[in-house]
C-alpha cells in the first residue's frame, strides 16, 4: 500500500504556456530525423549506382585476360579470334566463343576477351590475321576522360556524403560554409515584426512582472536613466521551479519593450569540438551589439554556469572555458549599450558565484508556484483558446482544487479537458470534462485492464478506509476530498486530500498527523485481516523519510534537539549530490536511527487507536468503497457522522494522503 502524502507543490517538468516559436528550425526532431534518414538513403543509392556505372562503362564487355603468346597463336590458328584492336602494339582480341585456358598461376579460367603485347607487327603478321578471318583495326593511345571521370565519380560522391554528414552533425544550414561555422551562435531571433508576447499573456507572477517592468522601461527610455547616472541591472536571473513561466516572462519583456529577442539554451554552447562553446558566446554577444536594443535570454543556465572546480574531471574542461567566456563578455558591457542579459534556472544553488555578483547577474527574480488568484489568472489565459461552456464551468473551483500546481500543470489540465470533450464529440468543454481531466493528470489514467480479485479489492478498500478514517479524525489534517479503489497509474487505490488554504510551513502537530495518516493503511490491514501486505511499501518509505527529516533537518526531536545532521557534499564537476558527509559520531547515528523508528512507530500506534475506537466507521467506509468504488469527501463525512451516503459523484483532487500500490517483492 502506497500512501502518497506529498503536497501539491511538486515540481513539474514543463514551462507555462511557451508560445510557438516563429523560427524553431521549421521542423520537429522526429521530422528532422526522418528527413536525414531519407537523404542518407538517397546518397547511398547514388553512390552504389556510380560504382556500378563506373564498372559498366569502363569495362562494357567484361574483363580482359592477359594471355601468353602460345595461347594467342593457338586461338589464331584455330580461327577463334573474331575481331581485334591494336593499340600501341598491344593486341586486344575477342574470341568467337568463350574458351577455357590455364593461366600463369596454373588455374583454369574462362576467356572471352584477351590481350597481349606483340613483339612486332609487320606485313606477315597482318597477312596471317587476314588468312584466319580476324577483323582488326589500329588505334592510337588517347586519354580516356570518360573512364577517368567514371573512376573518380565514386570518390567525389564519398566526399560529398562526408560533407553532408558533417553538416548534419553540426546542425548546419545551407551552403558549404556551414561546415566551418561551428563557432557561430545557435540563438533563435525574434524581431519586433513577429508575433509577440506581452505581460497580459502571463498570469500568476505579479511580483516578477513588477520587477521586470523596470527593465522594460529602461529599454524603452534608456536616456532618462543615463542622464541621472543610474545603472540598470545588466543581468536578470529568473529562478523558480520548472513550469512556472520563466521563459514566457523573458519573451514578455521583449514583447513589451518591442526589441529584438535572442533565445537559446545553455546546452547549445557545448559541442563535440574544443573551443566551440566560447566561440559561440562571443558570437552571441556580437550579434546582440549589432541589434541594439535587445534582450539575450539563456534558458537552463545551470547547464553551462555550474560552479568551477577540479572535481572528478579536472578543472580545464570545455564547459568551464565556455563559462569563462560568458563572464568576460558580461564584464565587457558598456554603459551606453542597450543590451539586457536574462537567464533562467531551477538550480541556482549550483551556479558559479562569479555569475551572481553585482555587475553580472545582479538581480534575481523569484518565479514561484502561483497562489489561488494566480492559478485563476492562468486558467483564464489558457481557456481563451478553447470553446468552453462558461455557464457550466467554474474556474475558481478548479483553481481552489489545484494548490501547488504551476502554469504548465494547469495548461495540461485545460488541454486534457478539451481532448476529452472532443473525444466525446461535445460542442464545448464543460465542468465534467475539467473534473475528469484533473483526475487523469493528478492520479493517472484509469487502468481498466487491471482486474482485482475479491480478496485484493477488499484489502484495498480497508487500506484506503484506514487512510481516510485517520485523516477525518486527525486534528488539523487536510480534509479528504476523494477516495477510490479503481486502479490508476501505479496505484491500486488512492486517498486524496486537499488543503483548506495555501500552506508554506508546517507545524510539528501537522507532520505527526501526516505520519499517522500514512500508517493508517497498514494499521487497518493488521486490525481487520491480522496480516501485512507488500502494498504498504511506499507508505512506509515516505513515513521514514519524513521522520528522518524531522530528526536530521527540522529539529523536531526531543532527544536530539534543534540540530542538523548529514551535511550533503555536492561534487562540483558533476553538480549532483553523490555522497553525504558524515559529520556525526556512530553513537549519534544510533540515536538518530532510534528516534526515526520511535516517531514512525508512534504514528502507527496513533493510527491504530483511531481505527479501534471507530471500527464501525471503518467498516462503513470500506463497504461504501466496495459498493461504489469511488466516494467523495461528503460521503466520508456522512459515514463518519453516522448518516447515509449520497450517490456517487465525479470529483477530483490532488493525490495527497495515501494510495495502495501494486508492489511485489
CSV table of C-alpha atoms in Angstrom, one decimal, residues 125-318:
chain,number,residue,atom,x,y,z
A,125,UNK,CA,51.6,-10.9,-89.2
A,126,UNK,CA,48.8,-8.9,-90.8
A,127,UNK,CA,48.5,-11.5,-93.7
A,128,UNK,CA,48.2,-14.2,-91.0
A,129,UNK,CA,45.3,-12.2,-89.5
A,130,UNK,CA,43.6,-11.9,-92.9
A,131,UNK,CA,44.1,-15.6,-93.5
A,132,UNK,CA,42.4,-16.5,-90.3
A,133,UNK,CA,39.5,-14.1,-90.8
A,134,UNK,CA,40.4,-11.6,-88.0
A,135,UNK,CA,38.6,-8.3,-88.3
A,136,UNK,CA,41.4,-6.0,-87.0
A,137,UNK,CA,42.0,-2.3,-86.7
A,138,UNK,CA,44.7,0.1,-85.4
A,139,UNK,CA,44.2,2.8,-82.9
A,140,UNK,CA,46.4,5.3,-81.3
A,141,UNK,CA,46.6,5.6,-77.5
A,142,UNK,CA,44.3,8.5,-76.3
A,143,UNK,CA,43.3,9.8,-72.9
A,144,UNK,CA,40.0,8.3,-71.9
A,145,UNK,CA,38.5,11.2,-70.0
A,146,UNK,CA,35.2,9.3,-69.6
A,147,UNK,CA,36.9,6.5,-67.9
A,148,UNK,CA,38.8,8.8,-65.6
A,149,UNK,CA,35.7,10.6,-64.7
A,150,UNK,CA,33.7,7.4,-64.0
A,151,UNK,CA,36.6,6.1,-61.9
A,152,UNK,CA,36.7,9.3,-60.0
A,153,UNK,CA,33.0,9.7,-59.5
A,154,UNK,CA,32.6,7.3,-56.5
A,155,UNK,CA,35.3,9.2,-54.6
A,156,UNK,CA,33.6,12.5,-55.4
A,157,UNK,CA,30.3,11.1,-54.0
A,158,UNK,CA,32.0,9.7,-50.9
A,159,UNK,CA,33.5,13.2,-50.2
A,160,UNK,CA,30.1,14.8,-50.8
A,161,UNK,CA,28.5,12.3,-48.4
A,162,UNK,CA,31.1,13.0,-45.7
A,163,UNK,CA,30.4,16.8,-46.1
A,164,UNK,CA,26.7,16.0,-45.7
A,165,UNK,CA,27.3,14.1,-42.5
A,166,UNK,CA,29.4,16.8,-41.0
A,167,UNK,CA,26.7,19.4,-41.7
A,168,UNK,CA,24.1,17.2,-40.0
A,169,UNK,CA,26.3,16.6,-37.0
A,170,UNK,CA,26.8,20.3,-36.5
A,171,UNK,CA,23.2,21.3,-37.4
A,172,UNK,CA,24.5,23.2,-40.4
A,173,UNK,CA,22.3,25.2,-42.7
A,174,UNK,CA,22.7,25.7,-46.3
A,175,UNK,CA,25.9,26.1,-48.2
A,176,UNK,CA,29.4,24.8,-47.9
A,177,UNK,CA,30.4,27.4,-45.4
A,178,UNK,CA,28.2,25.8,-42.7
A,179,UNK,CA,30.8,23.2,-42.3
A,180,UNK,CA,33.1,25.8,-40.8
A,181,UNK,CA,30.5,27.6,-38.8
A,182,UNK,CA,30.8,25.5,-35.6
A,183,UNK,CA,31.6,28.6,-33.6
A,184,UNK,CA,28.5,30.6,-34.7
A,185,UNK,CA,25.8,31.2,-32.2
A,186,UNK,CA,22.7,29.0,-32.5
A,187,UNK,CA,20.4,31.6,-30.9
A,188,UNK,CA,16.9,32.0,-32.3
A,189,UNK,CA,16.0,35.6,-33.0
A,190,UNK,CA,12.6,37.2,-32.5
A,191,UNK,CA,12.2,40.6,-34.0
A,192,UNK,CA,9.6,43.3,-33.5
A,193,UNK,CA,7.6,42.3,-36.6
A,194,UNK,CA,7.0,38.8,-35.4
A,195,UNK,CA,4.1,37.7,-33.1
A,196,UNK,CA,5.0,38.9,-29.7
A,197,UNK,CA,4.1,38.0,-26.1
A,198,UNK,CA,3.2,40.7,-23.5
A,199,UNK,CA,2.6,40.7,-19.8
A,200,UNK,CA,-1.1,40.2,-20.5
A,201,UNK,CA,-0.3,36.7,-21.7
A,202,UNK,CA,1.5,36.0,-18.4
A,203,UNK,CA,-0.5,35.3,-15.2
A,204,UNK,CA,0.3,34.1,-11.7
A,205,UNK,CA,3.6,36.0,-11.1
A,206,UNK,CA,2.6,39.6,-10.2
A,207,UNK,CA,5.8,40.4,-8.3
A,208,UNK,CA,8.0,39.1,-11.0
A,209,UNK,CA,6.2,41.3,-13.6
A,210,UNK,CA,6.6,44.3,-11.4
A,211,UNK,CA,10.4,43.7,-11.1
A,212,UNK,CA,10.7,43.3,-14.8
A,213,UNK,CA,8.8,46.5,-15.6
A,214,UNK,CA,11.9,48.4,-14.7
A,215,UNK,CA,13.8,46.5,-17.4
A,216,UNK,CA,11.1,47.3,-19.9
A,217,UNK,CA,11.2,51.0,-19.1
A,218,UNK,CA,15.0,51.1,-19.5
A,219,UNK,CA,14.8,49.5,-22.9
A,220,UNK,CA,12.1,52.0,-23.9
A,221,UNK,CA,13.7,55.1,-22.5
A,222,UNK,CA,17.4,54.4,-21.8
A,223,UNK,CA,18.4,58.1,-21.9
A,224,UNK,CA,16.2,59.0,-19.0
A,225,UNK,CA,18.2,56.6,-16.8
A,226,UNK,CA,21.6,57.5,-18.2
A,227,UNK,CA,21.0,61.3,-17.6
A,228,UNK,CA,20.7,60.6,-13.8
A,229,UNK,CA,23.7,58.3,-13.8
A,230,UNK,CA,21.6,55.3,-12.9
A,231,UNK,CA,22.9,51.9,-13.9
A,232,UNK,CA,20.2,49.5,-15.0
A,233,UNK,CA,20.9,45.8,-14.0
A,234,UNK,CA,22.8,44.2,-16.8
A,235,UNK,CA,21.8,40.7,-15.9
A,236,UNK,CA,18.5,39.4,-14.7
A,237,UNK,CA,18.3,35.8,-13.4
A,238,UNK,CA,14.8,34.2,-13.2
A,239,UNK,CA,14.7,31.5,-10.5
A,240,UNK,CA,11.9,29.1,-9.9
A,241,UNK,CA,10.6,25.5,-10.3
A,242,UNK,CA,10.0,24.1,-13.8
A,243,UNK,CA,6.8,25.1,-15.4
A,244,UNK,CA,6.3,28.5,-13.6
A,245,UNK,CA,6.7,30.5,-16.8
A,246,UNK,CA,10.3,31.8,-16.6
A,247,UNK,CA,10.9,31.6,-20.4
A,248,UNK,CA,7.5,33.2,-21.1
A,249,UNK,CA,8.3,36.1,-18.8
A,250,UNK,CA,11.5,36.7,-20.8
A,251,UNK,CA,9.5,36.7,-24.0
A,252,UNK,CA,7.0,39.1,-22.5
A,253,UNK,CA,9.8,41.6,-21.6
A,254,UNK,CA,10.9,41.6,-25.2
A,255,UNK,CA,7.4,42.0,-26.4
A,256,UNK,CA,6.6,44.8,-24.0
A,257,UNK,CA,9.8,46.7,-24.9
A,258,UNK,CA,9.4,45.9,-28.6
A,259,UNK,CA,13.0,44.9,-29.1
A,260,UNK,CA,14.9,42.0,-30.6
A,261,UNK,CA,15.0,38.8,-28.6
A,262,UNK,CA,17.8,36.3,-28.8
A,263,UNK,CA,16.9,32.9,-27.2
A,264,UNK,CA,18.9,29.8,-26.7
A,265,UNK,CA,19.6,27.1,-24.2
A,266,UNK,CA,22.7,26.6,-22.1
A,267,UNK,CA,23.3,23.3,-23.7
A,268,UNK,CA,23.6,24.9,-27.1
A,269,UNK,CA,27.0,26.3,-26.3
A,270,UNK,CA,28.7,23.0,-25.9
A,271,UNK,CA,29.6,20.8,-28.9
A,272,UNK,CA,32.0,18.0,-29.6
A,273,UNK,CA,34.8,20.3,-30.6
A,274,UNK,CA,37.0,22.1,-28.1
A,275,UNK,CA,36.6,25.9,-28.0
A,276,UNK,CA,33.2,25.9,-29.8
A,277,UNK,CA,31.3,27.0,-26.7
A,278,UNK,CA,33.5,30.0,-26.0
A,279,UNK,CA,33.3,31.0,-29.7
A,280,UNK,CA,29.5,30.8,-29.7
A,281,UNK,CA,29.4,33.0,-26.6
A,282,UNK,CA,31.4,35.7,-28.3
A,283,UNK,CA,29.4,35.5,-31.5
A,284,UNK,CA,26.1,35.7,-29.5
A,285,UNK,CA,27.2,38.9,-27.8
A,286,UNK,CA,28.5,40.3,-31.1
A,287,UNK,CA,25.0,39.7,-32.6
A,288,UNK,CA,23.4,41.4,-29.6
A,289,UNK,CA,25.6,44.5,-30.1
A,290,UNK,CA,24.6,44.7,-33.8
A,291,UNK,CA,20.9,44.6,-32.9
A,292,UNK,CA,20.7,47.1,-30.0
A,293,UNK,CA,18.4,47.4,-28.1
A,294,UNK,CA,17.9,43.7,-27.5
A,295,UNK,CA,17.5,41.0,-24.9
A,296,UNK,CA,19.7,38.0,-24.8
A,297,UNK,CA,18.0,35.1,-23.0
A,298,UNK,CA,19.8,31.9,-21.9
A,299,UNK,CA,17.5,29.1,-20.7
A,300,UNK,CA,18.7,26.4,-18.4
A,301,UNK,CA,21.8,28.5,-17.4
A,302,UNK,CA,22.9,25.8,-15.0
A,303,UNK,CA,24.0,23.6,-18.0
A,304,UNK,CA,26.9,26.0,-18.6
A,305,UNK,CA,27.2,28.1,-15.5
A,306,UNK,CA,27.9,25.4,-12.9
A,307,UNK,CA,30.4,26.1,-10.2
A,308,UNK,CA,34.0,25.8,-11.4
A,309,UNK,CA,36.4,23.4,-9.6
A,310,UNK,CA,38.6,20.5,-10.1
A,311,UNK,CA,36.0,17.8,-9.4
A,312,UNK,CA,36.3,14.4,-10.9
A,313,UNK,CA,37.0,15.5,-14.5
A,314,UNK,CA,39.7,18.1,-13.9
A,315,UNK,CA,39.3,21.9,-13.9
A,316,UNK,CA,40.2,22.7,-17.5
A,317,UNK,CA,37.2,21.3,-19.4
A,318,UNK,CA,35.2,22.7,-22.2
